[in-house]
Coordinates of C-alpha atoms and ligand atoms in Angstrom, one line a residue:
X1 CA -15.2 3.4 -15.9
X2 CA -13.1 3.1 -19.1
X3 CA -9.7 3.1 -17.7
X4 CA -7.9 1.6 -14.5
X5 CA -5.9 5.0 -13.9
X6 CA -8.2 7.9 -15.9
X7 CA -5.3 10.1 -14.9
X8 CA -2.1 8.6 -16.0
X9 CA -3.8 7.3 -19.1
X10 CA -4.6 10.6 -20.4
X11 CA -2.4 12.6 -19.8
X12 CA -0.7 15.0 -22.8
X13 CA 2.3 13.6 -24.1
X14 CA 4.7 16.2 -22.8
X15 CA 3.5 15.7 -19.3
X16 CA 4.1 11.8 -19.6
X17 CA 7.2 12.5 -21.5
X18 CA 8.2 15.3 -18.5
X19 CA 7.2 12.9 -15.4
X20 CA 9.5 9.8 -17.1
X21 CA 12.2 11.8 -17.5
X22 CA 12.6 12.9 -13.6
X23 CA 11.2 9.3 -12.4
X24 CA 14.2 8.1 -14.7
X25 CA 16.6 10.4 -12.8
X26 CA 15.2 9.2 -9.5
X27 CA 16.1 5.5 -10.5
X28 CA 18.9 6.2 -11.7
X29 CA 20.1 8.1 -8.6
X30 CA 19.0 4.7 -6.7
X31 CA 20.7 2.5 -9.0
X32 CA 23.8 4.5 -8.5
X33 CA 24.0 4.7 -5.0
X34 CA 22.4 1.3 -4.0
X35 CA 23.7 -1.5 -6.3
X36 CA 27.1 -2.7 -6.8
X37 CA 26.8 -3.5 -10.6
X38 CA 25.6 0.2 -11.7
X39 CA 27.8 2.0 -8.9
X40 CA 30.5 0.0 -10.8
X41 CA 28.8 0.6 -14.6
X42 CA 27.4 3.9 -14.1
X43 CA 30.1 5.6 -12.4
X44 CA 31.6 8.6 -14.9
X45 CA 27.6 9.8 -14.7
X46 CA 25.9 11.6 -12.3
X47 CA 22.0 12.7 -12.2
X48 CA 22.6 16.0 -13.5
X49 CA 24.1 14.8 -16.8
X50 CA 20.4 14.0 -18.0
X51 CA 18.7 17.1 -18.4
X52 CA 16.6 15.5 -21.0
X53 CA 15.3 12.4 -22.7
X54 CA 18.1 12.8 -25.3
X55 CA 20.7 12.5 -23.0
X56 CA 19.3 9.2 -21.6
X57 CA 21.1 8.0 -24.8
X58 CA 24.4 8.9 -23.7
X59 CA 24.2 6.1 -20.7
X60 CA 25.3 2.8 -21.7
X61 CA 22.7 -0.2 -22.1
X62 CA 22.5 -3.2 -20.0
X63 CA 22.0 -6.6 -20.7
X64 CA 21.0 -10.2 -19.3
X65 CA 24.5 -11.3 -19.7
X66 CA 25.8 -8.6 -17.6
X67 CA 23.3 -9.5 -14.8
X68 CA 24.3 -12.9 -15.0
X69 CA 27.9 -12.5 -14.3
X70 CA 27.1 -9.3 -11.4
X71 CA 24.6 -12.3 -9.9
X72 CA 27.7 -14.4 -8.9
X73 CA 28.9 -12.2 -6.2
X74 CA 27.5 -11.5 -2.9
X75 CA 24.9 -11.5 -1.5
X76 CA 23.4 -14.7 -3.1
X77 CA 21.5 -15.1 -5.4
X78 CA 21.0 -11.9 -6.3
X79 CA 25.1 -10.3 -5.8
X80 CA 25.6 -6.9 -7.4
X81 CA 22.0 -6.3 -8.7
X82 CA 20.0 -6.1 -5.4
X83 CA 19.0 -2.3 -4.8
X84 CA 17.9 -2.9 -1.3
X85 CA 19.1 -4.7 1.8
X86 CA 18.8 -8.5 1.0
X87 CA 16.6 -8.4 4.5
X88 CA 13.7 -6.5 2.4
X89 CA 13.6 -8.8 -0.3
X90 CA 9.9 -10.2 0.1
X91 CA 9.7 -12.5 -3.0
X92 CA 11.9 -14.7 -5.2
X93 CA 11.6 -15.0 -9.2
X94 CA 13.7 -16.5 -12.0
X95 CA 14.0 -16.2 -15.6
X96 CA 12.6 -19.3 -17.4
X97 CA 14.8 -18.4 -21.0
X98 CA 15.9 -22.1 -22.5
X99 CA 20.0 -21.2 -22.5
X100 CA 22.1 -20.1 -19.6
X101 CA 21.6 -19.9 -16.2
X102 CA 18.6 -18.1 -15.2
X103 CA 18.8 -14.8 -13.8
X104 CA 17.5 -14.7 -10.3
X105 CA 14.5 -11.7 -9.2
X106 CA 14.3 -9.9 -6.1
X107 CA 11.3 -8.2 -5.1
X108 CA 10.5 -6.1 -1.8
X109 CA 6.8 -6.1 -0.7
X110 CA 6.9 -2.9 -2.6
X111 CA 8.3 -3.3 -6.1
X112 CA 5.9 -6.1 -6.0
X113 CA 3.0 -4.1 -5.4
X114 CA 4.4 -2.3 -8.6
X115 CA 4.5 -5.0 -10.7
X116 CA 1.0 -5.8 -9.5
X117 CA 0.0 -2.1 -9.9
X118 CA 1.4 -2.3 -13.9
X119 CA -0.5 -5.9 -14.3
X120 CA -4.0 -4.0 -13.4
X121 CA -3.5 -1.3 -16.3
X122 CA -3.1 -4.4 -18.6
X123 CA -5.8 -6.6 -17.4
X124 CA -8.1 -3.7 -16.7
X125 CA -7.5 -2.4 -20.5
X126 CA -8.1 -5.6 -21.8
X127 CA -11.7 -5.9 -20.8
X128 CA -11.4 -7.7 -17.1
X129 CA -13.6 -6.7 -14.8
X130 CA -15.1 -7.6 -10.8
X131 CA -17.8 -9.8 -12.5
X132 CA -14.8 -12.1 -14.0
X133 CA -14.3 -15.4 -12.3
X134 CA -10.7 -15.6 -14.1
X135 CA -9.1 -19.4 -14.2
X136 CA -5.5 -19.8 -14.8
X137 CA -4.9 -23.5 -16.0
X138 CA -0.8 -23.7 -15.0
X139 CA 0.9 -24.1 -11.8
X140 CA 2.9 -21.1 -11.9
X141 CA 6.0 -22.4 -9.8
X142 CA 8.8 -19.5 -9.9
X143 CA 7.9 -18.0 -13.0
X144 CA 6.6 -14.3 -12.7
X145 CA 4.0 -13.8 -15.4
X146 CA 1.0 -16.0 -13.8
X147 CA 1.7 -14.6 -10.1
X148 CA 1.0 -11.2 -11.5
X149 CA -1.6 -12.1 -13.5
X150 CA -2.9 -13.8 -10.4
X151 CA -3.3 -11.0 -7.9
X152 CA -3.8 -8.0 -10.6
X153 CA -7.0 -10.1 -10.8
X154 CA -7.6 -10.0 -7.5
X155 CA -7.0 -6.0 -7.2
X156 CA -9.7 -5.5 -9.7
X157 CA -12.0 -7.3 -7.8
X158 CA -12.1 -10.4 -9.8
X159 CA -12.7 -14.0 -8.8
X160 CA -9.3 -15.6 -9.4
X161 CA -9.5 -19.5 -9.5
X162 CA -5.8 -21.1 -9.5
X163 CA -5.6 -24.5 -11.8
X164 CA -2.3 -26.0 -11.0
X165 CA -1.9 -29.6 -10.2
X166 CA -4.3 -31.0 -12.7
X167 CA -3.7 -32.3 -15.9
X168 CA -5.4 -30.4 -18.9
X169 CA -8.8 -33.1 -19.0
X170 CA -8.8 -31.8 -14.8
X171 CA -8.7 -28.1 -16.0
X172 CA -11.2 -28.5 -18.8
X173 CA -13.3 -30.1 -16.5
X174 CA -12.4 -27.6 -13.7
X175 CA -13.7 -24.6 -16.1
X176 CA -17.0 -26.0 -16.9
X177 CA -17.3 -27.3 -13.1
X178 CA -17.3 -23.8 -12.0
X179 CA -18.3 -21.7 -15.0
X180 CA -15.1 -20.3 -15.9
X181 CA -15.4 -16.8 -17.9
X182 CA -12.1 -15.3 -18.3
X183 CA -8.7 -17.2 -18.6
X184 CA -4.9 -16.3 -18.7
X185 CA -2.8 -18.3 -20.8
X186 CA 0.0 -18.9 -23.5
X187 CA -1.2 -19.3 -27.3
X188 CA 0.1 -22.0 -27.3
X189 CA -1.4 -23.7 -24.1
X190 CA -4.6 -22.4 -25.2
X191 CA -4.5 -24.1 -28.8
X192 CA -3.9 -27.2 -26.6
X193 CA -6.9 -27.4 -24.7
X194 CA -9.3 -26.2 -27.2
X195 CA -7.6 -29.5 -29.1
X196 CA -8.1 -31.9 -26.3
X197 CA -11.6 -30.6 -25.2
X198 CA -12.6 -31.1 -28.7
X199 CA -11.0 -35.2 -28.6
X200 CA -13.1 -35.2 -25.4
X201 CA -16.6 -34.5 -27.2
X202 CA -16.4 -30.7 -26.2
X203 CA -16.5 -27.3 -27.8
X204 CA -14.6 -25.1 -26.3
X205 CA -17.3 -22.4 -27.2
X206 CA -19.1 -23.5 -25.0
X207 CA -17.2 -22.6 -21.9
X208 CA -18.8 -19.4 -22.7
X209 CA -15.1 -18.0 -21.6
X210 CA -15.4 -13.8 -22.1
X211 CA -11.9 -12.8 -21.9
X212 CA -8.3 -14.3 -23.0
X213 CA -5.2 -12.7 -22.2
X214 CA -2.3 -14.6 -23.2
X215 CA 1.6 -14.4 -21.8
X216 CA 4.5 -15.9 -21.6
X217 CA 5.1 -15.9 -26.0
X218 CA 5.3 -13.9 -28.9
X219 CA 1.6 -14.3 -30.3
X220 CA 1.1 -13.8 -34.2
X221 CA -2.0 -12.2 -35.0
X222 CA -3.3 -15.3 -36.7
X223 CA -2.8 -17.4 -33.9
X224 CA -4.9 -14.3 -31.9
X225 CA -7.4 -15.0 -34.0
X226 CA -7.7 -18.7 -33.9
X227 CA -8.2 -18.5 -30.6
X228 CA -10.8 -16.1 -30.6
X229 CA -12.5 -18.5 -33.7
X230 CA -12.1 -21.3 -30.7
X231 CA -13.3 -19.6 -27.5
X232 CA -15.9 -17.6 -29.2
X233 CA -13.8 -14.6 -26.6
X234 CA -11.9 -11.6 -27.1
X235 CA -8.4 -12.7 -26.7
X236 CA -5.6 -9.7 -25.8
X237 CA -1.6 -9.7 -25.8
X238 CA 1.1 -8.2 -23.8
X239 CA 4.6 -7.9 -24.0
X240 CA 7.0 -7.9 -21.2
X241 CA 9.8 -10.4 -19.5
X242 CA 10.9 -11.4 -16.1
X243 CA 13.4 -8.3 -15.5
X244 CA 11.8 -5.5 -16.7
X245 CA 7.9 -7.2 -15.7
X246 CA 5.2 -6.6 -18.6
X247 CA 5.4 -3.2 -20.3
X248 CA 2.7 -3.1 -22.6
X249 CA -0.8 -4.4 -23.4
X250 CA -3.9 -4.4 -25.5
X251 CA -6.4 -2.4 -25.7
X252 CA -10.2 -3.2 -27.0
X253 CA -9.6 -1.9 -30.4
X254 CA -7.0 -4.5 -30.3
X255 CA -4.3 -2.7 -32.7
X256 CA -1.2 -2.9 -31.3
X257 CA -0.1 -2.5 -27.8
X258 CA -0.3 0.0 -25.5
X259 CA 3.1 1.2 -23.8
X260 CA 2.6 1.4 -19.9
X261 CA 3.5 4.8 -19.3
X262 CA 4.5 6.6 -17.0
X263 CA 5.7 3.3 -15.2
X264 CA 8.2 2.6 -18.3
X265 CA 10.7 4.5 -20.4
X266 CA 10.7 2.7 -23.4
X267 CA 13.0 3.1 -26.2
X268 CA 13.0 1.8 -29.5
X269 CA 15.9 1.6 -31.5
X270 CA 17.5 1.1 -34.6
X271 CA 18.7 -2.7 -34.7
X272 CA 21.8 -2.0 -36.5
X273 CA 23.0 0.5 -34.4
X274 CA 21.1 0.9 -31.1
X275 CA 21.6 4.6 -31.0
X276 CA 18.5 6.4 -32.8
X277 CA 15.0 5.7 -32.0
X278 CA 12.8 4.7 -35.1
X279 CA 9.7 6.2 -36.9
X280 CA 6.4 5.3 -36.8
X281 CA 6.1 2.0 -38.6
X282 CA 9.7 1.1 -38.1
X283 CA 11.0 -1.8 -36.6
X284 CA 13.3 -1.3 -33.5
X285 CA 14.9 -2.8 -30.8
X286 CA 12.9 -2.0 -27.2
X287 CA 14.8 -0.8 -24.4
X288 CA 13.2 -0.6 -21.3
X289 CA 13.5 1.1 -18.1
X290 CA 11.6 0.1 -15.3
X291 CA 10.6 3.5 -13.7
X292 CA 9.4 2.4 -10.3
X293 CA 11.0 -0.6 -8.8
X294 CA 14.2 -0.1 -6.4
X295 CA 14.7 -3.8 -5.4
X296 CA 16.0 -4.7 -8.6
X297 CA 16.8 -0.9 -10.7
X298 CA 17.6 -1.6 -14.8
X299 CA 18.7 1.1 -16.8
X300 CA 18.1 1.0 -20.6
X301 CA 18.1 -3.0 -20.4
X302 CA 17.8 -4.2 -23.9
X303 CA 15.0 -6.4 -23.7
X304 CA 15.9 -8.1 -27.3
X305 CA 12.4 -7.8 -28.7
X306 CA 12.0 -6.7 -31.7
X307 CA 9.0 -4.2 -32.0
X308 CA 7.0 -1.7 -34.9
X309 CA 6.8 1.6 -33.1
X310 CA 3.1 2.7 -33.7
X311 CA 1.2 5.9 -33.1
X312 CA 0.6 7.9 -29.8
X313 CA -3.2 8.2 -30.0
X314 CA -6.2 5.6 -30.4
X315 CA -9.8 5.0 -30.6
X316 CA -9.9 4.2 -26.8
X317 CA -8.8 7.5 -25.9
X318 CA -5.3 6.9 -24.3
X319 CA -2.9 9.1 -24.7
X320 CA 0.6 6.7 -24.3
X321 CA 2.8 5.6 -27.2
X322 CA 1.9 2.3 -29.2
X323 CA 3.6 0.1 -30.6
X324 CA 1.9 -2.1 -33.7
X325 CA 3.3 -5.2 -33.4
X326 CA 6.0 -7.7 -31.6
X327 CA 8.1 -8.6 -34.4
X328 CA 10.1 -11.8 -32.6
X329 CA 12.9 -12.0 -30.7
X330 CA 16.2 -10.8 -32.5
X331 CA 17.6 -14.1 -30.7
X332 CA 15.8 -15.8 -32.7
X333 CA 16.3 -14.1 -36.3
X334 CA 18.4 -16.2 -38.8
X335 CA 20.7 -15.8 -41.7
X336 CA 19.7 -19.2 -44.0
X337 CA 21.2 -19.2 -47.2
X338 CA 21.3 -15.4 -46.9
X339 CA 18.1 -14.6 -46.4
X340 CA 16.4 -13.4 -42.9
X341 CA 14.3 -15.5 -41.1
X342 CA 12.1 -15.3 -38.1
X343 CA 10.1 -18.4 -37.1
X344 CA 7.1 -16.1 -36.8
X345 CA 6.7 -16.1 -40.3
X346 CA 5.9 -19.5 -40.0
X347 CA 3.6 -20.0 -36.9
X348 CA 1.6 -17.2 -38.8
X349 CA 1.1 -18.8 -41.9
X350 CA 0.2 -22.2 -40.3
X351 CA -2.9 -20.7 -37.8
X352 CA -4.0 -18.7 -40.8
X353 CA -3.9 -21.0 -43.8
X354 CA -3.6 -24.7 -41.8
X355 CA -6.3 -25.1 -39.2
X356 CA -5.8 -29.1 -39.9
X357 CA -2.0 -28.8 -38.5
X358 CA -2.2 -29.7 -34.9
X359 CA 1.5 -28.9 -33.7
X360 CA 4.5 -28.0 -35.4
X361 CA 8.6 -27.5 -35.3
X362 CA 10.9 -26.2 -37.5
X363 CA 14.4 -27.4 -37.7
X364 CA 17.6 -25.6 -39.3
X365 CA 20.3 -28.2 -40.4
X366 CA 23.5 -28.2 -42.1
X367 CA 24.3 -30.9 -45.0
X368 CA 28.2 -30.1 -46.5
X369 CA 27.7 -26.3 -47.1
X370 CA 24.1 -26.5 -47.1
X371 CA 21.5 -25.3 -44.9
X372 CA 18.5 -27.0 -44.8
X373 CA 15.4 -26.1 -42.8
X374 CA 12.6 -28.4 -42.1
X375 CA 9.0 -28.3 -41.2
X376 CA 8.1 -31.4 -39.0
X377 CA 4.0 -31.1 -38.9
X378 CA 1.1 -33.0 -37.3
X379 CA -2.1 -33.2 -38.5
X380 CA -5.9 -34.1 -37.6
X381 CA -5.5 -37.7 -36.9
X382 CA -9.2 -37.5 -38.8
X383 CA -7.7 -36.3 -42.3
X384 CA -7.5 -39.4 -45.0
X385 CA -4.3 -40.8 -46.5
X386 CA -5.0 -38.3 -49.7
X387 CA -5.7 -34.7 -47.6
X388 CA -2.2 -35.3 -45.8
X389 CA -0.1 -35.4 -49.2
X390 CA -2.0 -32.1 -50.2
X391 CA -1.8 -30.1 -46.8
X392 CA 2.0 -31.1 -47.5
X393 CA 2.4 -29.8 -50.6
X394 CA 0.4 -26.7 -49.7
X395 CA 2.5 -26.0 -46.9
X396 CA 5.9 -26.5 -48.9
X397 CA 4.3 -23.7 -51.2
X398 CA 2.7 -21.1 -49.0
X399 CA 5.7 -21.1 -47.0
X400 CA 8.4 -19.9 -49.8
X401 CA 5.8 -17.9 -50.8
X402 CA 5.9 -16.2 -47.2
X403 CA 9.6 -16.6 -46.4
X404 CA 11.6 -17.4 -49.7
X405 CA 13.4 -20.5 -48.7
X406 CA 12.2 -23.6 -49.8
X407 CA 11.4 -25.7 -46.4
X408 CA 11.7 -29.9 -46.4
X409 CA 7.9 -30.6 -45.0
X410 CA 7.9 -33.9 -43.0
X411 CA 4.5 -35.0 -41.8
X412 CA 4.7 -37.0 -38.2
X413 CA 2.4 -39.4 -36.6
X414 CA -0.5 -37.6 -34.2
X415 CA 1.3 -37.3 -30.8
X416 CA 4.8 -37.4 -31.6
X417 CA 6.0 -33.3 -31.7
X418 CA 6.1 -32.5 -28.1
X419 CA 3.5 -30.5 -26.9
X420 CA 4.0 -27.3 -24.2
X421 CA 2.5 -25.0 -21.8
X422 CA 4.5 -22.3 -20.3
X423 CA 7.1 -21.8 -23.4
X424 CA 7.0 -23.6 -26.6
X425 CA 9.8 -24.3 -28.1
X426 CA 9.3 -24.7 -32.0
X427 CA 12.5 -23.6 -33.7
X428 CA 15.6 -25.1 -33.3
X429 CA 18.7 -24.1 -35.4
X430 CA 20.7 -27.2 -35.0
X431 CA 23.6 -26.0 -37.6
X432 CA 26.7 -25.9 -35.2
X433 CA 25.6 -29.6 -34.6
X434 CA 25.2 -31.0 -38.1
X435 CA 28.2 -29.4 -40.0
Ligands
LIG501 ZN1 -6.2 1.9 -27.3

């Protein structure tokens, strides 16, 4: 079978476009009438002021901030943004962003079987199948991604073989042990172990791994492809976060992802003025509304990703919107010395043009009135005295090449950047500090 859900994934546009708009008036009747923060937000609106998708637009947007501050009253830890008796609540998750206080998850036994049910149009599109013995290398603690990825394996009839509690040598050993041959991960995780197994006398290749699909960060195409280059797999993305759970995925032509519809209402918007949704091979804001879940309902929550909408049809045969590409975070976009930056850039032009460079970071400073931004790399511990001073003055050029600033490239000792698994944290804009 080529599809997890032959019906839904097929269906003409209009009828997709139809059923989201009266699942979005159902969830927003629940939100309404069942938690205190869009009783309170949503209250000169009523059901019958959407009639159509265009008049979604008129309902105001929410954001993590907003659930944040509604989290601090009762019932804790969820307060205002519960949409069910706390007594139904079946399953806690947090956020795991790097500033703030994280926002807390609620699931009933039923909104998790959603989230589930959403995980297996992903996995299943993305080439995972019964005969998959899937290892995850983390322990996944009370983070969502892996816990989804976890039993959306299990619902498709794969093997699912949990790796927490080992260190990575214990998980590379763990794969081989027991002929691993399909693997979630982060890109950046993954990099890792194909590193280390390689230190250890070991080609990754020859786990014989099938199938990748990575979470839990933005993932550049080249770093994609690296990984692929590594395994000797198919490696897929997805994009999603902890409130809204994972909204779209890859498909086998592996251009762009694939919006989960009819389970999402996904907007995307002009980033200047979050009002008018883009064209094809624009980049937008995504808003996303969660069509299904009640235990924690989010109307047009701005997810902050930054997105190129793409077309609505494909090779594959599915009928729901695509979009081309995960831009970054607009978190983590910059103004240096006037010009726009995303650290993407960067992690894109290292996996495609520096396979020697091992780990990275970039740091934004401020001398007097000047910004300066720094590349702190690490290479091969292999490469002579004489290859060093070259990959550095390569990368000094290739990257004002792809970004127009001139970048300070400081190469570290091997070991010394720190290494991650569930988020990396690369950039770090450092300017308030260093006026
Ligand atoms: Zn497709």
């Amino acid at each position: 079978m080529k599809y997890w859900n032959p019906y839904l994934e097929t269906l003409p546009k209009e009828t997709l476009r139809k059923i989201e708009l009266s699942h979005f008036r159902n969830i927003f009747s629940h939100a309404k009438t069942h938690s205190v923060f869009y009783q309170q937000k949503l209250k000169s609106i009523e059901p019958n002021d959407i009639a159509t998708l265009d008049d979604i637009k008129k309902i105001p947007m929410t954001d993590k901030e907003e659930l944040r501050k509604y989290q601090e009253i009762d019932p804790f830890p969820y307060g205002g943004t519960l949409g069910i008796p706390i007594e139904n609540v079946t399953t806690f998750r947090q956020t795991s962003g790097t500033t703030g206080k994280p926002v807390y998850v609620p699931e009933s036994y039923e909104s998790w079987q959603w989230r589930i049910e959403v995980w297996c149009h992903i996995l299943y599109m993305a080439g995972f199948r019964p005969h998959h013995r899937v290892f995850l290398p983390f322990g996944y603690n009370v983070y969502v991604a892996f816990w989804e990825g976890h039993y959306a394996s299990e619902k498709l009839g794969c093997e699912v073989v949990p790796g927490g509690a080992l260190d990575t040598k214990g998980r590379i050993h763990k794969i081989i042990e027991i002929k691993a041959n399909a693997m979630l991960n982060t890109p950046t995780y993954g990099l890792h172990i194909a590193e280390e197994a390689k230190k250890m006398g070991i080609d990754p290749a020859s786990f014989n791994i099938e199938r990748m699909l990575c979470a839990g960060e933005p993932m550049p195409t080249a770093t994609r492809k690296r990984l692929e280059e590594l395994y000797h797999c198919h490696v897929f993305d997805h994009i999603g976060g902890t409130e809204p759970c994972a909204w779209a995925g890859m498909c086998e032509a592996k251009e762009g992802l694939h919006i989960i519809e009819p389970f999402f209402l996904v907007e995307i918007l002009d980033r200047e003025t979050l009002q008018k949704e883009v064209k094809e091979g624009d980049i937008g804001v995504a808003v996303v509304t969660p069509l299904g879940r009640r235990s924690f309902p989010l109307i047009r929550f701005n997810t902050k990703d930054l997105v190129v909408k793409g077309k609505s049809s494909c090779s594959c045969g599915r009928t729901t919107q695509k979009i081309v590409e995960v831009v970054g975070r607009i978190d983590d976009l910059r103004k240096i010395r006037g010009v726009l930056f995303s650290p993407k850039t960067v992690e894109e032009v290292i996996r495609q043009q520096f396979q020697e460079v091992e780990e990275f970071e970039i740091v934004v400073e401020r001398k007097g009135l000047m910004d300066l931004i720094l590349l702190r790399a690490e290479v091969n511990p292999q490469l002579s005295l004489e290859s060093i001073e070259q990959t550095k003055v390569r990368l000094g050029e290739s990257l004002k090449i792809a970004t127009n600033l001139s970048f300070i490239v400081i190469m570290e000792p091997p070991g010394s950047l720190p290494r991650y698994t569930l988020k990396a944290k690369r950039f770090k804009d450092l300017r308030e500090e260093t006026k």
